[in-house]
Short mmCIF file of C-alpha atoms in Angstrom, two decimals:
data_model
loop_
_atom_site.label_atom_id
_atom_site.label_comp_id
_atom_site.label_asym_id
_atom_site.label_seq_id
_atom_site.Cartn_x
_atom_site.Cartn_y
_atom_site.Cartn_z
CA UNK L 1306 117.30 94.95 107.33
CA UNK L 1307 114.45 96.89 109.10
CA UNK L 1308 111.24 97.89 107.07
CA UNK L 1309 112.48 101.41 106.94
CA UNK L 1310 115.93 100.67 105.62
CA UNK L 1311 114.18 98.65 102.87
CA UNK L 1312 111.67 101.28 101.98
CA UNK L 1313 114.84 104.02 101.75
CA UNK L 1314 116.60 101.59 99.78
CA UNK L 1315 113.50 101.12 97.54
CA UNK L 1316 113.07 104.49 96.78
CA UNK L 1317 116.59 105.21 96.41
CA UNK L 1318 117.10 102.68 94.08
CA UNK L 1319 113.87 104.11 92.13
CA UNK L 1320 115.70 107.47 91.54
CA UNK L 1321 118.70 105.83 90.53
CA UNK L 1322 116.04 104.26 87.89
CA UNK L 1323 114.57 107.57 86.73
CA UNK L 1324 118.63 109.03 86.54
CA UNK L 1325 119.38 106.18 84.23
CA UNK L 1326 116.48 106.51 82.60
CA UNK L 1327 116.42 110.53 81.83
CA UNK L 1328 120.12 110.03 80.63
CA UNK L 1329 119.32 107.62 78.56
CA UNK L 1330 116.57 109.80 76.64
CA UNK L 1331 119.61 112.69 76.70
CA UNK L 1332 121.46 110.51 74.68
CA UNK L 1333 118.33 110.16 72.34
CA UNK L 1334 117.23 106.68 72.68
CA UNK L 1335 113.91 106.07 71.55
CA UNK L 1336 113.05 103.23 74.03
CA UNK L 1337 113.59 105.74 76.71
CA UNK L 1338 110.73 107.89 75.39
CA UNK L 1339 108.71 105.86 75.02
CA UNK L 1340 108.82 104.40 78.01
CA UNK L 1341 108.66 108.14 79.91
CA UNK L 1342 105.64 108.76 77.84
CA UNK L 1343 103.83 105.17 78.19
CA UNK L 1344 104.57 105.40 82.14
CA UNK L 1345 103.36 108.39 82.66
CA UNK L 1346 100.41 108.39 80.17
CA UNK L 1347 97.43 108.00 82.42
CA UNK L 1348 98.67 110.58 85.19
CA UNK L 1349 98.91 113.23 82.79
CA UNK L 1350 95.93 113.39 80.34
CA UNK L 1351 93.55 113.03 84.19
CA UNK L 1352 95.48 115.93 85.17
CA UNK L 1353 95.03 117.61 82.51
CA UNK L 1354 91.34 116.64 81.78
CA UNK L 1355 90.87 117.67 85.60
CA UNK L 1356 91.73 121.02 84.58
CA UNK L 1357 90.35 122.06 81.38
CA UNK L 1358 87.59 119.39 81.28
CA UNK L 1359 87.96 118.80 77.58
CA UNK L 1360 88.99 115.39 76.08
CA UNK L 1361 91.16 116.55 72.98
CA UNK L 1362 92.10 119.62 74.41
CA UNK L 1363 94.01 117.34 77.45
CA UNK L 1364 95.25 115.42 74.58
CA UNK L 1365 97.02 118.87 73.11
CA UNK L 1366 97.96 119.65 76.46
CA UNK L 1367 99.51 116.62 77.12
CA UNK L 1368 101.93 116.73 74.01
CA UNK L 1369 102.74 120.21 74.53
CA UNK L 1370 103.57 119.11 77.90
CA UNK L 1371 106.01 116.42 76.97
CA UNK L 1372 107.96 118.80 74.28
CA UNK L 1373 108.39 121.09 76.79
CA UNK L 1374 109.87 118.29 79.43
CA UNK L 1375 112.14 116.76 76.50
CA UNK L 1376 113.46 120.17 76.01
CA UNK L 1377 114.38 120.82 78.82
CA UNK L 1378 115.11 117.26 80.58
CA UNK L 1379 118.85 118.49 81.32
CA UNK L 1380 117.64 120.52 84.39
CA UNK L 1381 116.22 117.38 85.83
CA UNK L 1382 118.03 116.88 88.96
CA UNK L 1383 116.10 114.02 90.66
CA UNK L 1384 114.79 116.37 93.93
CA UNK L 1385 110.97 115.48 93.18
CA UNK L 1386 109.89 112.45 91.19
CA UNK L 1387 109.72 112.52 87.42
CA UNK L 1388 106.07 111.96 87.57
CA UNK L 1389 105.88 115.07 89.84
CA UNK L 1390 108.24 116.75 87.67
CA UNK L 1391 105.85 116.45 84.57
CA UNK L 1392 102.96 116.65 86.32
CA UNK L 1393 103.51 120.19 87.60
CA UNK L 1394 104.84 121.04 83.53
CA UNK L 1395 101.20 119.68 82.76
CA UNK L 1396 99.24 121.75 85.47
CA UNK L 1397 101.55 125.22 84.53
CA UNK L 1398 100.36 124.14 81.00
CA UNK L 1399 96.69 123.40 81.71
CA UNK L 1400 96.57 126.32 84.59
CA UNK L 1401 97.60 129.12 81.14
CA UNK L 1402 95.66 127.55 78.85
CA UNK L 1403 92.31 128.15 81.20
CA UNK L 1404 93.70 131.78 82.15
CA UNK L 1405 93.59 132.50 78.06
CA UNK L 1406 90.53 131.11 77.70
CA UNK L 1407 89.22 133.33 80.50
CA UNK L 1408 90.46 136.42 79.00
CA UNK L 1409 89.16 135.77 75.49
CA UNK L 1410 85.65 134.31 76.28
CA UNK L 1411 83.47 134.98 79.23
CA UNK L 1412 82.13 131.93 80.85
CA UNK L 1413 78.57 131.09 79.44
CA UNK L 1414 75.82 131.59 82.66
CA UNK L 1415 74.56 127.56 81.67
CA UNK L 1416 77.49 125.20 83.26
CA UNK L 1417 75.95 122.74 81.33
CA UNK L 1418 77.50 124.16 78.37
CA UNK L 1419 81.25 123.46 79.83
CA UNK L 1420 80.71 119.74 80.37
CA UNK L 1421 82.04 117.22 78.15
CA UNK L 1422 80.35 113.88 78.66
CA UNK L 1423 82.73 111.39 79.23
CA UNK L 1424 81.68 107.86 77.50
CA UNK L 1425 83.87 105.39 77.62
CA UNK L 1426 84.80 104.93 73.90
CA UNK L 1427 84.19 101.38 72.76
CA UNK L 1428 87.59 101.11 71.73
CA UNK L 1429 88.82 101.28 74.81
CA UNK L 1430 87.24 98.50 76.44
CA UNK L 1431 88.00 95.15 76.82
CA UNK L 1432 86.79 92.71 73.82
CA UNK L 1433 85.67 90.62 77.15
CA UNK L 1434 83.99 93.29 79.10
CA UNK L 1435 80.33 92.00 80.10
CA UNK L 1436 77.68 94.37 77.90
CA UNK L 1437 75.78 95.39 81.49
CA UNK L 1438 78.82 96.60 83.02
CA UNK L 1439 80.10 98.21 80.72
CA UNK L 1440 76.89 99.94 80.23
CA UNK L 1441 76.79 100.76 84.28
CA UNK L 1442 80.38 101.91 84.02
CA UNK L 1443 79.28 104.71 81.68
CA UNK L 1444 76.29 105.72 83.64
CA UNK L 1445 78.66 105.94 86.76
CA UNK L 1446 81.64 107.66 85.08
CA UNK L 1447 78.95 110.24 83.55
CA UNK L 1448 77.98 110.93 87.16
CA UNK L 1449 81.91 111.44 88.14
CA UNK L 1450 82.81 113.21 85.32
CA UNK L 1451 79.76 116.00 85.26
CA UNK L 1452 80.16 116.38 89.29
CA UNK L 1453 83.96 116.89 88.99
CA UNK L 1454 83.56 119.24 86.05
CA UNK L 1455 80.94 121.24 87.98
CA UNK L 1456 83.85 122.29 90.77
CA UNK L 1457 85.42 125.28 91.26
CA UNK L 1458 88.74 125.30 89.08
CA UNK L 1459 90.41 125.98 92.54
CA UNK L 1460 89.12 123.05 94.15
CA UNK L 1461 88.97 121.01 90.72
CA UNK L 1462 92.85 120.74 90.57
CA UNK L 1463 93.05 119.97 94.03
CA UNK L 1464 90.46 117.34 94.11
CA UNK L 1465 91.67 115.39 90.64
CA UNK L 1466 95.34 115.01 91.77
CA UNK L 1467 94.40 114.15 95.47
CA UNK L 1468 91.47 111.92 95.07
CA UNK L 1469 91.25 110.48 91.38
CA UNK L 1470 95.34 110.41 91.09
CA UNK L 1471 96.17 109.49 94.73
CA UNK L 1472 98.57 112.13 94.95
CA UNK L 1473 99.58 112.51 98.58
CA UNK L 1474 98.67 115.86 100.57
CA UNK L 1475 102.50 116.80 100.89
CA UNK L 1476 102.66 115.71 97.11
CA UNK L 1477 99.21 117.82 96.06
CA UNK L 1478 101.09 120.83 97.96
CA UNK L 1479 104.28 120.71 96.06
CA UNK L 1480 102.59 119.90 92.75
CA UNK L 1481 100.34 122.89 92.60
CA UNK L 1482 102.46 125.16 94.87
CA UNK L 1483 100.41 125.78 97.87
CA UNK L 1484 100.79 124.40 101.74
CA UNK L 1485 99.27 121.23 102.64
CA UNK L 1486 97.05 122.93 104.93
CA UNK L 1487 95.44 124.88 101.88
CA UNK L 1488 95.38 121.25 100.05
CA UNK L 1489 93.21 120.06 103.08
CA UNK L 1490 90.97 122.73 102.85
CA UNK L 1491 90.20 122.86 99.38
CA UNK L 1492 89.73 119.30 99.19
CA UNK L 1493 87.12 119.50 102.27
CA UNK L 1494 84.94 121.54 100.68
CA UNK L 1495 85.70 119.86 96.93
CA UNK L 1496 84.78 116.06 98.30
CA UNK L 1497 81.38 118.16 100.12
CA UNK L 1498 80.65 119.57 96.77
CA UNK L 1499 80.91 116.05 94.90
CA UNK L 1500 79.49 114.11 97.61
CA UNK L 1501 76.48 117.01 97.67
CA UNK L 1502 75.67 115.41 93.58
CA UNK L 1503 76.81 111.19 93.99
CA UNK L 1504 75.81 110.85 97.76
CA UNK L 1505 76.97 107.13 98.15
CA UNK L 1506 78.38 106.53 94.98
CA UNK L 1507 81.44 108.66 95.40
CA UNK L 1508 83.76 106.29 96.68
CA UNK L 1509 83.90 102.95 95.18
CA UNK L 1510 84.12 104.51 91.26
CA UNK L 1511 86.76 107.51 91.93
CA UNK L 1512 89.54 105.50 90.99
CA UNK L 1513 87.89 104.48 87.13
CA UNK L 1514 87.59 108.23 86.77
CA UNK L 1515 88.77 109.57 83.44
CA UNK L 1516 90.53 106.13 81.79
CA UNK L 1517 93.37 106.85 79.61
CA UNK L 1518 93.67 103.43 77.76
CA UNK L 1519 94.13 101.92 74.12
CA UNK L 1520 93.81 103.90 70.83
CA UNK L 1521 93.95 107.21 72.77
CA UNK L 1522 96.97 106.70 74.86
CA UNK L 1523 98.69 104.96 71.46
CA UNK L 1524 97.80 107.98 69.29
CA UNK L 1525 99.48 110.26 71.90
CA UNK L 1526 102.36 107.93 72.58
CA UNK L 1527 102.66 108.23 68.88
CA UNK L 1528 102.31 112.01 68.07
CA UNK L 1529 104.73 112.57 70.57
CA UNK L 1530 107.25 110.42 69.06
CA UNK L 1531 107.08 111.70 65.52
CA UNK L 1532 107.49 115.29 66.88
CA UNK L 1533 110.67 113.57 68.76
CA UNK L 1534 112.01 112.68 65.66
CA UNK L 1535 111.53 108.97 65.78
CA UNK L 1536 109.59 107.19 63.54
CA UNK L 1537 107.48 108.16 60.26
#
């Protein structure tokens, strides 16, 4: 079997996956939510953090997000990827909760006053992380987080599900509903714009960007699944 016969076969047998697994949550079995909402964690709250650059407020979106998925996971057909699928419910969500905010409250002139530092919360971490990394981990994820908040919304979305999520161009395009050229664009001038406040320091720490790990992906996991119905 040639490479490309093995990817096609690969992928193929990945959507056969996500099929089994979204009619397995149609027929209401826990596992299958909770293994939707484990998988697919991560993705979602940096998404959604990307956008609104608020911690809790991701969180909220996040939830919301799922509800509205589980509601409606009979019109998944399998044509994009269920990570696409949510991620776009999450963006749509994120996208209308900045539009409200817009109309009610006009943006303060200090942009200091939008950021939300971004220290990693020592729950989090790693009973064996090393003190000194940890400690340069924060410093460096401060400098992500406050240059990535600083961007444009238009080239914020672009930038967190392109750079920090690895979302492909063609995959960027179809998740926020513009052409890949426009994706190129905006991300030119959105990696200028960060590389303008970390110089050198962009690349290696990208990926750590926004970590979506222990008590606040459980508590999630968990609201979700008591508003599901399962579990007390």
């Amino acid at each position: 079997m040639t490479k490309s016969a093995r990817q096609a076969a690969a992928v193929s047998a990945a959507e056969a996956g996500e099929m089994a697994l979204v009619r397995r949550a149609l027929a209401r079995d826990p596992g299958a939510f909770l293994l939707i909402i484990k998988t697919h964690n991560q993705r979602l709250y940096r998404i959604a953090r990307g956008v609104v650059r608020n911690d809790a407020e991701a969180e909220d979106i996040v939830q919301e997000a799922y509800m509205r998925a589980f509601a409606s996971l009979d019109s998944f057909r399998g044509d994009a990827s269920l990570s696409t699928w949510l991620s776009r419910i999450v963006i749509n969500e994120a996208l209308g909760r900045l539009r409200k905010k817009k109309r009610i409250v006009a943006m303060p002139e200090n942009p200091e006053a939008q950021i939300i530092r971004f220290p990693l919360n020592p729950s989090d971490l790693n009973p064996g992380d090393d003190p000194e990394r940890t400690m340069a981990q924060r410093q460096i994820l401060g400098l992500v987080e406050r240059a990535t908040d600083s961007l444009p919304d238009v080239y914020r979305t672009v930038f967190v599900a392109r750079v920090i999520e690895g979302l492909s161009i063609e995959e960027t395009a179809e998740l926020l509903g513009i052409r890949p050229e426009t994706v190129k664009t905006r991300l030119h001038r959105a990696r200028a714009l960060v590389r303008k406040a970390l110089d050198d320091e962009i690349g290696p720490v990208l990926l750590d960007a926004f970590p979506f790990a222990g008590r606040r992906c459980e508590r999630l996991t968990q609201a979700v699944m008591k508003r599901l119905g399962f579990g007390g």
